[in-house]
Short mmCIF file of C-alpha atoms and ligand atoms in Angstrom, two decimals:
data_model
loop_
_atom_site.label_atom_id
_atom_site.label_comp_id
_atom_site.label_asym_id
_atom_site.label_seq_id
_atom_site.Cartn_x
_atom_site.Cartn_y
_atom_site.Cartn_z
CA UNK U 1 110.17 98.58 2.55
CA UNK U 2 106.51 99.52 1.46
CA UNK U 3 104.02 101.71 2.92
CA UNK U 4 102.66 99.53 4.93
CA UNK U 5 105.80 97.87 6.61
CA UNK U 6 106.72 101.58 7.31
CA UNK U 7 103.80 102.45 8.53
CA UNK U 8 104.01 98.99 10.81
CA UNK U 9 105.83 100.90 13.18
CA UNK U 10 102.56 102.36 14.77
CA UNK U 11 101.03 98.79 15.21
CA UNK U 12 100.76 97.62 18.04
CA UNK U 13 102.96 94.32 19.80
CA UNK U 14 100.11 91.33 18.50
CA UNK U 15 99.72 89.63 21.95
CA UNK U 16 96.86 87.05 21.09
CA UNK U 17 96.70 85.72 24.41
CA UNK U 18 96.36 88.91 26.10
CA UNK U 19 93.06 89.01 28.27
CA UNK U 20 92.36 92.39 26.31
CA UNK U 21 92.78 90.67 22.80
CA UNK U 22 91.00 87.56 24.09
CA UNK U 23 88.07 89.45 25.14
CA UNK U 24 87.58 92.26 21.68
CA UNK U 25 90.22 91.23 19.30
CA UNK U 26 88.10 93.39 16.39
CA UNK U 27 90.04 96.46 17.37
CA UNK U 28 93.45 94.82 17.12
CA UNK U 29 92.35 93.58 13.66
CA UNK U 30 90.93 96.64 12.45
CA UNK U 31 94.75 98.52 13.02
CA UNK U 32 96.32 95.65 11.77
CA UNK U 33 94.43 96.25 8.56
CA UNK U 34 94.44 99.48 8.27
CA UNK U 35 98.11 99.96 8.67
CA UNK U 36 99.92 96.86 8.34
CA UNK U 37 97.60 94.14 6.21
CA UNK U 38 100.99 92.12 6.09
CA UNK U 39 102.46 92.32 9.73
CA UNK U 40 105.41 90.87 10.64
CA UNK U 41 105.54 89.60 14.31
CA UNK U 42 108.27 89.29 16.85
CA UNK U 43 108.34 86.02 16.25
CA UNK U 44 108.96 86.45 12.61
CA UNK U 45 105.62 85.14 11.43
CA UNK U 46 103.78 86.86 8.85
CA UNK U 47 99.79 87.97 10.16
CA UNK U 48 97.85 88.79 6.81
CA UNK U 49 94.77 90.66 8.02
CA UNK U 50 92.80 91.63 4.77
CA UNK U 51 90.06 89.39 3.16
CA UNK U 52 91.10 89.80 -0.28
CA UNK U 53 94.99 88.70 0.61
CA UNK U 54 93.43 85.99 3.23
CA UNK U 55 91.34 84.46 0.58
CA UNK U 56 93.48 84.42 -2.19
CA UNK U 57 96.32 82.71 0.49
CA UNK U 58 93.85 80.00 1.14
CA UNK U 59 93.48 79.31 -2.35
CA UNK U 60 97.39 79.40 -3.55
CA UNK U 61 99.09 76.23 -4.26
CA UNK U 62 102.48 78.50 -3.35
CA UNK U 63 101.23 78.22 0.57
CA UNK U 64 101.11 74.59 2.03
CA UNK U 65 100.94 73.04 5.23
CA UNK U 66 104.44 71.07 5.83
CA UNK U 67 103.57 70.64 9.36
CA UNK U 68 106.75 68.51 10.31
CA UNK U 69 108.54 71.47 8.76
CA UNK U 70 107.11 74.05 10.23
CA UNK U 71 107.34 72.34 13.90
CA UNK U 72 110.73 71.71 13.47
CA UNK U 73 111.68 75.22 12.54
CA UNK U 74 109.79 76.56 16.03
CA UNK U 75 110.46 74.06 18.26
CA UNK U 76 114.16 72.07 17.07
CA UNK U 77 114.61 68.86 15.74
CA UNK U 78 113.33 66.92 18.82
CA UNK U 79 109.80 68.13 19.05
CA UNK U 80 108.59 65.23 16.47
CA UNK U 81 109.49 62.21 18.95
CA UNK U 82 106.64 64.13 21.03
CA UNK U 83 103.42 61.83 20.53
CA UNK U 84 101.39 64.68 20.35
CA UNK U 85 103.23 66.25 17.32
CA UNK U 86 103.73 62.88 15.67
CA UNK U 87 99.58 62.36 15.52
CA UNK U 88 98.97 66.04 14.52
CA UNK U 89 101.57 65.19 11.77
CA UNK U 90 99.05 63.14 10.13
CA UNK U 91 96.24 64.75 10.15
CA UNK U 92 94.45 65.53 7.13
CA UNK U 93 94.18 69.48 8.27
CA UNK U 94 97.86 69.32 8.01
CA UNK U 95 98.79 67.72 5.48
CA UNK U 96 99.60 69.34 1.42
CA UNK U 97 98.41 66.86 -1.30
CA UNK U 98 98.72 63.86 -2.43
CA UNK U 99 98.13 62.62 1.15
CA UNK U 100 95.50 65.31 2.03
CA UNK U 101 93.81 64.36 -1.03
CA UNK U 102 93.54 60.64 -0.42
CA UNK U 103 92.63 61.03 3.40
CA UNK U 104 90.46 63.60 2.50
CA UNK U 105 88.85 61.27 -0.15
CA UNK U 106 88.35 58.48 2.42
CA UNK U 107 85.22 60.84 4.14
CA UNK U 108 84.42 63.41 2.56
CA UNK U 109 80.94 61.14 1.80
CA UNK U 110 80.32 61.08 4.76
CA UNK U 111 79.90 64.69 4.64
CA UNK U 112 78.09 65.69 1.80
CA UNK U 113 74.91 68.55 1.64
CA UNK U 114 72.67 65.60 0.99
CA UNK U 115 74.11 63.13 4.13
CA UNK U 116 73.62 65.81 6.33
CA UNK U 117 70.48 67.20 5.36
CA UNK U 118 69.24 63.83 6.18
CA UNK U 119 70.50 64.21 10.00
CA UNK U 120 68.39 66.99 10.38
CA UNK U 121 65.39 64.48 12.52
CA UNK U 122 68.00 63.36 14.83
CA UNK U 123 69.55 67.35 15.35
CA UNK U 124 66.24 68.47 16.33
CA UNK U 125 66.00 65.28 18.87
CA UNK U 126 69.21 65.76 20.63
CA UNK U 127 68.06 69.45 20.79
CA UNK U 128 64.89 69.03 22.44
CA UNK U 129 65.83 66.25 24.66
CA UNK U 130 68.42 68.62 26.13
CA UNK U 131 65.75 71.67 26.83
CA UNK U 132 63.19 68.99 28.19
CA UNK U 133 65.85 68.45 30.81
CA UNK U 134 66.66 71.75 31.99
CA UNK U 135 63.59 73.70 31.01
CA UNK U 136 62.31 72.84 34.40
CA UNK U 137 64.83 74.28 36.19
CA UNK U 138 64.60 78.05 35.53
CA UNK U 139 68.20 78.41 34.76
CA UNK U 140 71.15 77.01 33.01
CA UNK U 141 74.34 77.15 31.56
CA UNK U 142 74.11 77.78 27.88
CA UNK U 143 77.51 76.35 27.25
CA UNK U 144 77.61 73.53 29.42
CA UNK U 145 74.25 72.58 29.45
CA UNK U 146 72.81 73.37 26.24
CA UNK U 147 75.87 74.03 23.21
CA UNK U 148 77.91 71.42 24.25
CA UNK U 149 75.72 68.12 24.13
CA UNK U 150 74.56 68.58 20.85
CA UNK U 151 78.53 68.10 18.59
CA UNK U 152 79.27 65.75 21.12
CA UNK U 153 76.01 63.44 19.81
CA UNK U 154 76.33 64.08 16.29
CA UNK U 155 80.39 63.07 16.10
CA UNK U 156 79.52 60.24 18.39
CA UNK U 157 76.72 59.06 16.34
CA UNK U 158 78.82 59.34 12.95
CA UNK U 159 81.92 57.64 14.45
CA UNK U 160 79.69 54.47 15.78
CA UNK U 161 80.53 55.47 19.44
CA UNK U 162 77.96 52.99 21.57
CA UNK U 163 75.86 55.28 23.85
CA UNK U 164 77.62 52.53 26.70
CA UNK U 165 80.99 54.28 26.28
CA UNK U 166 79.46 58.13 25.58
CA UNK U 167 79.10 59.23 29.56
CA UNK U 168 83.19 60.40 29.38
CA UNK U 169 82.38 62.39 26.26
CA UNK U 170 79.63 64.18 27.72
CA UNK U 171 81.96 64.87 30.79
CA UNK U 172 84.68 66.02 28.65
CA UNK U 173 86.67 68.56 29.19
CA UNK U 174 87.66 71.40 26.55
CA UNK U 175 90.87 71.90 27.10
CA UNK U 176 92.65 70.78 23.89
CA UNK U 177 92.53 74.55 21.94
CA UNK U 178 95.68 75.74 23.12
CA UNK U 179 97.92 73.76 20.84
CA UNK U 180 96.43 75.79 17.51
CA UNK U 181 97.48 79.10 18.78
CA UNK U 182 100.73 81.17 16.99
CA UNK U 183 102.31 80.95 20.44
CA UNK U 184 104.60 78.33 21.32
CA UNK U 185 103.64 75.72 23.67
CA UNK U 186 105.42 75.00 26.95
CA UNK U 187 106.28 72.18 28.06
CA UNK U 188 103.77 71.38 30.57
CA UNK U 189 101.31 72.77 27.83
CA UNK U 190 102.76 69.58 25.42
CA UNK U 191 102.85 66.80 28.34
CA UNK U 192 99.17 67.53 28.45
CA UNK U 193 98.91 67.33 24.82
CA UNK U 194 100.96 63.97 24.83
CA UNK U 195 98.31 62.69 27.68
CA UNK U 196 94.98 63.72 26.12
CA UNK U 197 96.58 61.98 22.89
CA UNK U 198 97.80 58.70 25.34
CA UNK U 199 93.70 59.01 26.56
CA UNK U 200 92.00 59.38 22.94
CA UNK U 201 94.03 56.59 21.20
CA UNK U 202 93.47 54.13 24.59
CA UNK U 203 89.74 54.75 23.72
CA UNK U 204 89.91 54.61 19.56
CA UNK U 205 91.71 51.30 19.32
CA UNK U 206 89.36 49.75 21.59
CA UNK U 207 86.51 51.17 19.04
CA UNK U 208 88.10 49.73 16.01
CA UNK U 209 88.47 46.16 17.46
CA UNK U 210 84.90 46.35 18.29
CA UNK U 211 84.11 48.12 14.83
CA UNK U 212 86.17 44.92 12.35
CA UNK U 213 84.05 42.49 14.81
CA UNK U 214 81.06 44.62 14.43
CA UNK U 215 81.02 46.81 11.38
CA UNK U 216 78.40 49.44 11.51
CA UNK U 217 76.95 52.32 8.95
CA UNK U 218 79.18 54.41 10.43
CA UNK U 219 82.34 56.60 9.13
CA UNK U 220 84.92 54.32 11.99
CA UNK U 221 83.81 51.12 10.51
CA UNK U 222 84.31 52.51 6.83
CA UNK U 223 88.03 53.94 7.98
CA UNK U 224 89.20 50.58 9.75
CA UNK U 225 88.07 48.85 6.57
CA UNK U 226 89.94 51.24 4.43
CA UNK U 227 93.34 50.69 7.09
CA UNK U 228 92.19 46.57 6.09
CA UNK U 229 92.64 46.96 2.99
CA UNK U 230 96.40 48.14 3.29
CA UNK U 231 97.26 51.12 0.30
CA UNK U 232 94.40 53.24 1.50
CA UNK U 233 95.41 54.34 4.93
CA UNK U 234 98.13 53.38 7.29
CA UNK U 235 97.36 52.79 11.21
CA UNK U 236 98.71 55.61 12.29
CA UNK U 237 96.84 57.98 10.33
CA UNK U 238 93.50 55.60 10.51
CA UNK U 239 93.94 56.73 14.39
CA UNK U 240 95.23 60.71 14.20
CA UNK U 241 92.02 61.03 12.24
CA UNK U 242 89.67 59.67 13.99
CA UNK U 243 90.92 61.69 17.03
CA UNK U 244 90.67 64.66 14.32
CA UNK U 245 87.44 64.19 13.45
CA UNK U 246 85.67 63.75 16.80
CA UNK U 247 87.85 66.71 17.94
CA UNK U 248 87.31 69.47 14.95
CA UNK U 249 83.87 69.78 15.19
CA UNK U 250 83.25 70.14 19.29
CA UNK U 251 84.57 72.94 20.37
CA UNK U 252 83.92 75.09 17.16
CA UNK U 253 80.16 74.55 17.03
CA UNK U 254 79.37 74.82 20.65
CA UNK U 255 81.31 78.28 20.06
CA UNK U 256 78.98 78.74 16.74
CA UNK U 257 76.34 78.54 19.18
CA UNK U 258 77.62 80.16 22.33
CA UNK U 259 78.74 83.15 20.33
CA UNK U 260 75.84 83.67 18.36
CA UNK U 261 73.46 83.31 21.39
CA UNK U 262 75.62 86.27 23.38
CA UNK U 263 75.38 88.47 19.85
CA UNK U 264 72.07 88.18 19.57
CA UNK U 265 70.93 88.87 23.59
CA UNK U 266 73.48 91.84 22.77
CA UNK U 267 71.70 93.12 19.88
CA UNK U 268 68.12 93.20 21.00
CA UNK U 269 66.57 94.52 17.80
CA UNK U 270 68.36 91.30 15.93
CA UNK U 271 66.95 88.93 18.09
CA UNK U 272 63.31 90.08 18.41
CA UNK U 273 63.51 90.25 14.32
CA UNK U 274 64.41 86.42 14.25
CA UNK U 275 62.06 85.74 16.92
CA UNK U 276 59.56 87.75 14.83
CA UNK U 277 61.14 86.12 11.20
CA UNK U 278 62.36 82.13 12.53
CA UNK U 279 62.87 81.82 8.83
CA UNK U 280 65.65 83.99 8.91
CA UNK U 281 67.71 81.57 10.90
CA UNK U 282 70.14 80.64 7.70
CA UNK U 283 71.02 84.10 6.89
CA UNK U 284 71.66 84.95 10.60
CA UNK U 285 74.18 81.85 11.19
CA UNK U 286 76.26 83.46 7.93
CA UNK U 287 76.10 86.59 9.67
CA UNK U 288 77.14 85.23 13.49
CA UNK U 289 80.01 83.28 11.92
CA UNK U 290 80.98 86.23 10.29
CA UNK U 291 80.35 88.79 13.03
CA UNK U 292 82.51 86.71 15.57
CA UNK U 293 83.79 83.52 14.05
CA UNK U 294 85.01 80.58 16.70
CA UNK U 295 87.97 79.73 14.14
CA UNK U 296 89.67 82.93 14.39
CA UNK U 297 92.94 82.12 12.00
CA UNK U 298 94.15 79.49 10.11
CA UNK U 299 97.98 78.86 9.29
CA UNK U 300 99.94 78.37 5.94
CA UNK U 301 103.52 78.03 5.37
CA UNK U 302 105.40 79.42 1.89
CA UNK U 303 106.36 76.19 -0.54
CA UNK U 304 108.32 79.21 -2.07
CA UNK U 305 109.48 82.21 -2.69
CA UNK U 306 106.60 84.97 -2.92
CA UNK U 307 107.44 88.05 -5.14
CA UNK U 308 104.86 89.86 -3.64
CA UNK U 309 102.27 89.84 -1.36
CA UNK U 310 100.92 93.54 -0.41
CA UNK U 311 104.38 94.90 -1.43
CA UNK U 312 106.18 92.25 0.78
CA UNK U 313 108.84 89.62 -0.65
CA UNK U 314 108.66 86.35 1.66
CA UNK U 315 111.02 84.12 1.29
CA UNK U 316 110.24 80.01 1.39
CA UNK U 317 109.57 78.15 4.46
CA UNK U 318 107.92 81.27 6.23
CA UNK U 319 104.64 80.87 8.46
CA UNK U 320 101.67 83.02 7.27
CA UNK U 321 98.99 83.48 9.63
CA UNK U 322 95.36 84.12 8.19
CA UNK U 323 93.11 86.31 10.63
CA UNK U 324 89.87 85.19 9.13
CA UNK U 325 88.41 87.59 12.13
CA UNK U 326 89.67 90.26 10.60
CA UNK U 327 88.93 88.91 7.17
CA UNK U 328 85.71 88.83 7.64
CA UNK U 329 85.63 92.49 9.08
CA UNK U 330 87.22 94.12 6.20
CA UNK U 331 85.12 96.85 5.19
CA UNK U 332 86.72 96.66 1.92
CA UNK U 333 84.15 93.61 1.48
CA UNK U 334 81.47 94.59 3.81
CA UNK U 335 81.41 98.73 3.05
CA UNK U 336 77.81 98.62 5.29
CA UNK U 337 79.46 99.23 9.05
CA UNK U 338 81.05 95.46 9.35
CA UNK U 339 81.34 95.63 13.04
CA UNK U 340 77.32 96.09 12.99
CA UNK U 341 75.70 92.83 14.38
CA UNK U 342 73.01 92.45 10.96
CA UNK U 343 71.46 89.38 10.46
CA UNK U 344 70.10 90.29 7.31
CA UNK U 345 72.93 91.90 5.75
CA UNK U 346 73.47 90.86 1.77
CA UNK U 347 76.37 89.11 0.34
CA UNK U 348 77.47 87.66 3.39
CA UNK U 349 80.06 84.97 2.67
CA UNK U 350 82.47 84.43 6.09
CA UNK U 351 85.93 82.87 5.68
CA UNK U 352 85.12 81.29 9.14
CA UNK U 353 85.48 77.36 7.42
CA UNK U 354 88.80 78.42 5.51
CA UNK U 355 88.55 78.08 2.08
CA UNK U 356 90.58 75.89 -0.90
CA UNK U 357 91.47 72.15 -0.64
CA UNK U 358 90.96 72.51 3.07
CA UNK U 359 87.77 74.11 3.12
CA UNK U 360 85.89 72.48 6.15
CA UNK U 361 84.23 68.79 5.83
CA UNK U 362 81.98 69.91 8.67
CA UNK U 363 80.57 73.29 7.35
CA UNK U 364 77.16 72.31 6.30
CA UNK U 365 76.71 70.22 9.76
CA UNK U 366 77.91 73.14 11.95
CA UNK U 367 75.50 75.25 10.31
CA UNK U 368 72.74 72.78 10.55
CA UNK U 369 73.44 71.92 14.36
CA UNK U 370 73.59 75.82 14.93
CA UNK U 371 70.22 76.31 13.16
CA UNK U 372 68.55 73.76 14.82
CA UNK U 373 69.85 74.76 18.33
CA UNK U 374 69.14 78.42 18.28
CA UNK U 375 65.96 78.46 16.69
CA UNK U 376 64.48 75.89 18.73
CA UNK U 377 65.80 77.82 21.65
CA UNK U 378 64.25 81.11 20.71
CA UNK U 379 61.12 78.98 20.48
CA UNK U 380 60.85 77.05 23.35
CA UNK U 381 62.28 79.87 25.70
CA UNK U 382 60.61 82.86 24.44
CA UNK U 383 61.32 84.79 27.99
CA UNK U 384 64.81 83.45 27.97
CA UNK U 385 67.78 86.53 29.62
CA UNK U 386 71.53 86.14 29.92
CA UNK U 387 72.41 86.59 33.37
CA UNK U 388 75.74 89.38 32.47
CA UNK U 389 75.41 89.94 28.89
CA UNK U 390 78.10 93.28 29.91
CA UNK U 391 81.01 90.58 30.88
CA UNK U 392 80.99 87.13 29.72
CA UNK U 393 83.87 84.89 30.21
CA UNK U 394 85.69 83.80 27.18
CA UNK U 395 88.02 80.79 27.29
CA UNK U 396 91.97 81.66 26.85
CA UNK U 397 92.43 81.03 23.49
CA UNK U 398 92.81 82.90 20.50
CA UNK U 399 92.20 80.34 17.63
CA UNK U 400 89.21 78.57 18.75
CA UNK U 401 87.36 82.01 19.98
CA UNK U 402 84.22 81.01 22.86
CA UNK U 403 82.98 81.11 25.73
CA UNK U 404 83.42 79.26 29.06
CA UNK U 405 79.81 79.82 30.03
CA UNK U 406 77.27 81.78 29.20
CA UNK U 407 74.72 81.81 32.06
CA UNK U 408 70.57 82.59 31.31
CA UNK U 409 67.52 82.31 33.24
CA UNK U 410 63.73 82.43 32.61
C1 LIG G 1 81.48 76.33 13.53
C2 LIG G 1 82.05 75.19 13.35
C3 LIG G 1 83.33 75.00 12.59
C4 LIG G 1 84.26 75.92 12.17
C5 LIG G 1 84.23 77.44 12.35
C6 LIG G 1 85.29 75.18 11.47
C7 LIG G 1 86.39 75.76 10.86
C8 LIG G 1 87.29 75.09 10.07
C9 LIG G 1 88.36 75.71 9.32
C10 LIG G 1 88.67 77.20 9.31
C11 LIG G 1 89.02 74.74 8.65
C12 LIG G 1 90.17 74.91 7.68
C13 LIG G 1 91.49 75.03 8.35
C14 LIG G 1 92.58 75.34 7.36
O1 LIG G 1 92.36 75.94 6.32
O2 LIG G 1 93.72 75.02 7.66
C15 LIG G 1 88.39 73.48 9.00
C16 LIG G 1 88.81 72.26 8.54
C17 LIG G 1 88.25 71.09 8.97
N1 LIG G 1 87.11 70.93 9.73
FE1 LIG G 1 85.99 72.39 10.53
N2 LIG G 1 84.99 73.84 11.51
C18 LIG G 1 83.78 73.69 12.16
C19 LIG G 1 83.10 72.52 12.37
C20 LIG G 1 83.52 71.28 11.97
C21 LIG G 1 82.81 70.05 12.16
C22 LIG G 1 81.42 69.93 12.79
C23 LIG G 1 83.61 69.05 11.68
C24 LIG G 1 83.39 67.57 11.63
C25 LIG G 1 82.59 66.87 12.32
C26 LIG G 1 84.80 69.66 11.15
C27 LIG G 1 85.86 69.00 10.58
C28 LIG G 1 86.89 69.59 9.90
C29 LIG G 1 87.95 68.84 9.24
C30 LIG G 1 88.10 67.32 9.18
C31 LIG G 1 88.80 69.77 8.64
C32 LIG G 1 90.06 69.50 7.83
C33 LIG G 1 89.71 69.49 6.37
C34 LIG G 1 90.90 69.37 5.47
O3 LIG G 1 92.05 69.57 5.91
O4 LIG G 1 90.71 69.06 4.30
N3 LIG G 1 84.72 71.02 11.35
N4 LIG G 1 87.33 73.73 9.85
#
């Protein structure tokens, strides 16, 4: 036993869905790794808590995905006849190469510095059509009303959704965050799972019969054509990543933009400098999804034995659990006071998108869609206040880290 694992004794149980962990897990981290960068948890996972150990994980052919694996070993042989499990199964986020590498292959075009840039016309539309409709009423919801709308366009507009069938989006609810978290799911918890996924794949097949009738410039229409043409991509995973796509980047960037919003109102001298400096707005996104990232940790398992990680020996087929929170709050990287709000603090390079062959498709649009929405905020509601910037309400979950509302007047 090492130092650390000794010392491990003084660490506190990790309870992730704890309302105290939930609402400041940066303390939790900061013990984690200080004492214990390699923690084991009750449940026999592994939580890595340092960047340099985090980083180098993400990058390690030795640490995979095997989902089906991985499920099995939680929840028994049984839990892949759940629908749920069986989509999630082939998504590209959880899958090791060669598939990951040809589903990956099959969009990653679509998602390119260049293809984005060029959506930057239509960002700033969505954004301003949203504050022309609630600028008038003194008040709003800056989750609901403002954060949300904006992913919900962009990943209908790529996917070909016709505005006609967009109304349920826009209604839609968030609960779907749940089934990342390190803590098992109960059985209600998966029957809900199992219905949202029932729901999405109702809606999807309708959109790709519509889609070979009516192919489009967009990334459903270049998919089903792929499924067409038989060796590329089988139906099943044609339809687990389509719900993928339209689901990874919602919740994450309206919590890119919810959390930002509440560190900046928090840190008054930060935002009157961006007010003062718009041009600072790229540096300050780094910073926010540093600062308090809405991916909090990302999940690996061991394709084999590990000699050594931090003095540790893990043996094949074990879960390791990234904090990418804490990563990214590692003074060992950021020596200048990392739990300092700084929006122009140098060398800022977040592990909030992962990193490796999974490295985020939707990086450079999150960061674009959170650019576009802040600044324009700060400009168009100079006089804007946050209603209880003391107690905001985050949502239960520990991986995807936001809000449920963030309430402002002017
Ligand atoms: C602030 C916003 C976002 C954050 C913090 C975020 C975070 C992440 C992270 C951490 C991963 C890697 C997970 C892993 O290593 O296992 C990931 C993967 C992924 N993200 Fe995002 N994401 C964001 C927005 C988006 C958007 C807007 C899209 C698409 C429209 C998107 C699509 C994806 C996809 C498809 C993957 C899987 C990539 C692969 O497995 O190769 N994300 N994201």
């Amino acid at each position: 036993m090492n130092e650390h694992a000794q010392a491990g004794a003084a660490v506190p149980l990790f309870d992730p869905l704890s309302p105290d962990f939930i609402r400041d897990p940066y303390p939790h981290y900061d013990i984690l790794r200080r004492l214990d960068p390699v923690h084991v948890t009750p449940h026999g996972m592994y939580l890595v808590s340092r960047h340099a150990d985090v980083s180098e994980i993400l990058r390690d052919k030795r640490f995979g995905k095997d989902f089906v694996e991985r499920s099995v070993r939680r929840y028994g042989p049984k839990i892949m006849e759940e629908p749920i499990f069986r989509s999630m199964s082939h998504w590209m986020l959880q899958q090791d190469p060669p598939d990951h590498t040809r589903l990956r292959g099959l969009v990653v075009k679509a998602f390119t510095a260049r293809r984005v840039e060029d959506m930057r016309p239509r960002i700033q539309e969505v954004v301003d059509q949203t504050l022309d409709r609630v600028i008038p009423n003194g008040h709003m919801d800056l989750i609901e009303d403002f954060a949300f709308r904006l992913p919900v366009t962009i990943i209908c507009d790529m996917l070909g959704i016709p505005e006609e069938h967009r109304a349920t989006f826009h209604a839609g609810t968030r609960d779907g965050g749940r089934i990342l978290d390190p803590v098992p799911l109960s059985p209600d918890e998966i029957a809900k799972g199992n219905a949202a996924n029932a729901m999405a794949q109702m809606y999807f097949h309708q959109l790709f019969e519509l889609r070979r009738k009516q192919p489009g410039d967009d990334l459903t229409t270049q998919l089903v054509q792929a499924e067409e043409d038989g060796s590329k991509l089988s139906n099943e995973e044609l339809t687990a990543n389509i719900i993928l796509l339209f689901g990874a980047g919602h919740e994450t960037t309206v919590n890119l933009i919810g959390n930002g919003l509440l560190a900046l109102y928090r840190n008054p001298d930060q935002l009157a400098l961006l007010k003062a400096k718009p041009e600072l707005i790229a540096g300050a996104i780094e910073e926010i999804l540093r600062y308090d990232s809405s991916v909090q940790m990302t999940g690996r398992v061991t394709l084999e034995d590990i000699d050594d990680l931090c003095g540790r020996r893990i043996g094949k087929g074990e879960t390791v659990l990234c904090l990418l929170g804490s990563a990214n709050r590692d003074p060992a990287i950021y020596p200048d006071r990392p739990d300092r709000f700084d929006i122009v603090r140098p060398n800022v390079r977040p592990l909030s998108f992962g990193g490796g062959i999974h490295y985020c498709l939707g990086a450079q649009l999150a960061r674009i869609e959170a650019e576009i929405a802040i600044s324009t905020l700060l400009r168009r509601l100079p006089d804007l206040r946050l209603d209880d910037a003391a107690n905001p309400e985050w949502r239960p979950t520990f991986v995807l880290r936001g809000l449920k509302r963030l309430p402002a007047s002017w």
